[in-house]
Amino acid sequence: MDQVDRAIIESLKANARAPYGDIGAEVGLSASAVKRRIDKLVEDGTIRGFTILLDPAAEGRSTEAYVELFCRGNVTPDNLRRMLTAVPEVVGAVTVTGEADALAHIRSADMPSLERALERVRHTAMVDHTRSAIVLSRLIDRGA
């Protein structure tokens, strides 16, 4: 990947629907050259897909929390993934260093539905306890 590819990617990150001609004008290439480069970036896995970002409130999911999971014994990431995938309110999860075993990002409609989602996470055999932080406001959200 060269500087032109990086510039194309930055343009796509700002607007994934930008026409190839507009991107080409930014990076100094023709529309067809931009298309060929994007196709290659998709083919080699650098670009894994194109998506939309929705306002969580428009989806009815304006309440969110980050939840640390503390597990019993040795729990594999695959087991955690299966368990968390079964809770639709979990929109993201990672394993972490430190005291907690994992961190889950939960979005729900309101506090009662957040509480129900937390209960589903807590009541699995592998979770000993959780510690939650409810989001009050977003300071920076780069959509990543």
Short mmCIF file of C-alpha atoms in Angstrom, two decimals:
data_model
loop_
_atom_site.label_atom_id
_atom_site.label_comp_id
_atom_site.label_asym_id
_atom_site.label_seq_id
_atom_site.Cartn_x
_atom_site.Cartn_y
_atom_site.Cartn_z
CA MET A 1 0.00 0.00 0.00
CA ASP A 2 1.43 3.35 -1.03
CA GLN A 3 0.59 6.96 -0.20
CA VAL A 4 -2.05 7.14 -2.95
CA ASP A 5 -3.81 4.07 -1.52
CA ARG A 6 -3.71 5.69 1.92
CA ALA A 7 -5.21 8.89 0.50
CA ILE A 8 -7.98 6.89 -1.20
CA ILE A 9 -8.72 5.10 2.07
CA GLU A 10 -8.88 8.42 3.95
CA SER A 11 -11.32 9.72 1.36
CA LEU A 12 -13.46 6.58 1.69
CA LYS A 13 -13.37 6.85 5.49
CA ALA A 14 -14.78 10.38 5.20
CA ASN A 15 -17.43 9.32 2.67
CA ALA A 16 -17.65 5.72 1.49
CA ARG A 17 -20.21 6.78 -1.11
CA ALA A 18 -17.93 9.33 -2.79
CA PRO A 19 -17.83 8.90 -6.57
CA TYR A 20 -14.57 7.56 -7.99
CA GLY A 21 -14.16 10.79 -9.96
CA ASP A 22 -14.31 12.90 -6.79
CA ILE A 23 -11.78 10.67 -5.06
CA GLY A 24 -9.58 10.79 -8.15
CA ALA A 25 -9.66 14.59 -8.12
CA GLU A 26 -8.42 14.51 -4.52
CA VAL A 27 -5.60 12.03 -5.14
CA GLY A 28 -4.60 12.92 -8.70
CA LEU A 29 -5.92 9.84 -10.53
CA SER A 30 -8.65 9.07 -13.03
CA ALA A 31 -11.90 7.54 -11.83
CA SER A 32 -11.01 4.22 -13.46
CA ALA A 33 -7.59 4.16 -11.75
CA VAL A 34 -9.26 4.83 -8.40
CA LYS A 35 -11.74 1.98 -9.04
CA ARG A 36 -8.90 -0.42 -9.89
CA ARG A 37 -7.03 0.52 -6.70
CA ILE A 38 -10.14 0.16 -4.53
CA ASP A 39 -10.92 -3.22 -6.12
CA LYS A 40 -7.36 -4.36 -5.34
CA LEU A 41 -7.62 -3.10 -1.74
CA VAL A 42 -10.84 -5.09 -1.36
CA GLU A 43 -9.37 -8.17 -3.02
CA ASP A 44 -6.28 -8.24 -0.78
CA GLY A 45 -8.37 -7.73 2.38
CA THR A 46 -7.11 -4.25 3.24
CA ILE A 47 -10.67 -2.96 2.83
CA ARG A 48 -12.90 -5.53 4.51
CA GLY A 49 -16.22 -3.97 3.53
CA PHE A 50 -18.33 -0.87 3.17
CA THR A 51 -21.02 -0.01 5.67
CA ILE A 52 -23.26 2.69 7.05
CA LEU A 53 -23.17 4.24 10.49
CA LEU A 54 -26.60 4.69 12.05
CA ASP A 55 -27.55 7.02 14.84
CA PRO A 56 -28.17 4.61 17.75
CA ALA A 57 -31.11 6.75 18.91
CA ALA A 58 -32.78 6.26 15.51
CA GLU A 59 -32.49 2.51 16.08
CA GLY A 60 -33.96 2.84 19.57
CA ARG A 61 -30.63 2.10 21.27
CA SER A 62 -29.67 5.35 22.97
CA THR A 63 -28.72 3.85 26.34
CA GLU A 64 -25.23 2.39 26.44
CA ALA A 65 -22.74 0.97 28.87
CA TYR A 66 -19.29 -0.55 28.96
CA VAL A 67 -19.21 -3.68 31.07
CA GLU A 68 -16.15 -5.38 32.49
CA LEU A 69 -16.55 -9.16 32.77
CA PHE A 70 -14.75 -11.09 35.48
CA CYS A 71 -14.85 -14.81 34.73
CA ARG A 72 -14.53 -17.98 36.77
CA GLY A 73 -11.43 -20.03 35.97
CA ASN A 74 -9.90 -20.01 32.52
CA VAL A 75 -12.40 -18.97 29.88
CA THR A 76 -11.39 -18.98 26.24
CA PRO A 77 -12.10 -16.05 23.95
CA ASP A 78 -14.23 -18.38 21.79
CA ASN A 79 -16.45 -19.24 24.77
CA LEU A 80 -16.81 -15.56 25.65
CA ARG A 81 -17.62 -14.71 22.03
CA ARG A 82 -20.36 -17.37 21.87
CA MET A 83 -21.90 -16.22 25.13
CA LEU A 84 -21.82 -12.53 24.25
CA THR A 85 -23.08 -13.09 20.70
CA ALA A 86 -26.25 -14.55 22.22
CA VAL A 87 -27.06 -11.17 23.81
CA PRO A 88 -28.25 -8.91 20.96
CA GLU A 89 -27.63 -5.73 22.96
CA VAL A 90 -23.88 -6.47 22.97
CA VAL A 91 -22.58 -4.43 20.02
CA GLY A 92 -18.88 -5.03 20.66
CA ALA A 93 -16.59 -7.01 22.93
CA VAL A 94 -12.86 -7.41 23.46
CA THR A 95 -10.54 -9.35 25.72
CA VAL A 96 -8.37 -7.07 27.84
CA THR A 97 -5.39 -7.03 30.14
CA GLY A 98 -5.75 -6.18 33.81
CA GLU A 99 -8.22 -7.48 36.35
CA ALA A 100 -11.17 -7.99 33.98
CA ASP A 101 -11.19 -10.77 31.41
CA ALA A 102 -13.25 -8.93 28.82
CA LEU A 103 -15.01 -5.66 28.11
CA ALA A 104 -18.44 -5.57 26.44
CA HIS A 105 -20.11 -2.57 24.83
CA ILE A 106 -23.88 -2.76 25.29
CA ARG A 107 -26.54 -0.58 23.63
CA SER A 108 -30.20 -0.79 24.57
CA ALA A 109 -33.42 1.18 24.37
CA ASP A 110 -33.58 2.26 28.00
CA MET A 111 -32.43 1.43 31.51
CA PRO A 112 -34.80 -1.53 32.03
CA SER A 113 -33.63 -3.18 28.80
CA LEU A 114 -30.00 -2.47 29.72
CA GLU A 115 -30.60 -4.14 33.07
CA ARG A 116 -32.12 -7.19 31.37
CA ALA A 117 -29.13 -7.45 29.02
CA LEU A 118 -26.73 -7.20 31.96
CA GLU A 119 -28.64 -9.96 33.75
CA ARG A 120 -28.31 -12.24 30.69
CA VAL A 121 -24.56 -11.60 30.66
CA ARG A 122 -24.20 -12.13 34.43
CA HIS A 123 -26.24 -15.31 34.59
CA THR A 124 -23.93 -17.48 32.56
CA ALA A 125 -21.83 -20.09 34.30
CA MET A 126 -18.56 -18.52 33.20
CA VAL A 127 -19.18 -14.99 34.56
CA ASP A 128 -18.38 -14.43 38.22
CA HIS A 129 -19.32 -10.74 38.30
CA THR A 130 -19.38 -7.58 36.22
CA ARG A 131 -18.60 -3.91 36.67
CA SER A 132 -20.51 -1.43 34.53
CA ALA A 133 -20.05 2.16 33.44
CA ILE A 134 -23.09 3.80 31.86
CA VAL A 135 -22.28 6.35 29.17
CA LEU A 136 -23.53 9.86 29.95
CA SER A 137 -22.26 11.64 26.84
CA ARG A 138 -19.94 10.95 23.91
CA LEU A 139 -16.99 13.29 23.67
CA ILE A 140 -15.37 11.81 20.57
CA ASP A 141 -16.87 9.23 18.23
CA ARG A 142 -14.85 8.51 15.12
CA GLY A 143 -17.05 5.58 14.16
CA ALA A 144 -14.32 3.00 14.62
#
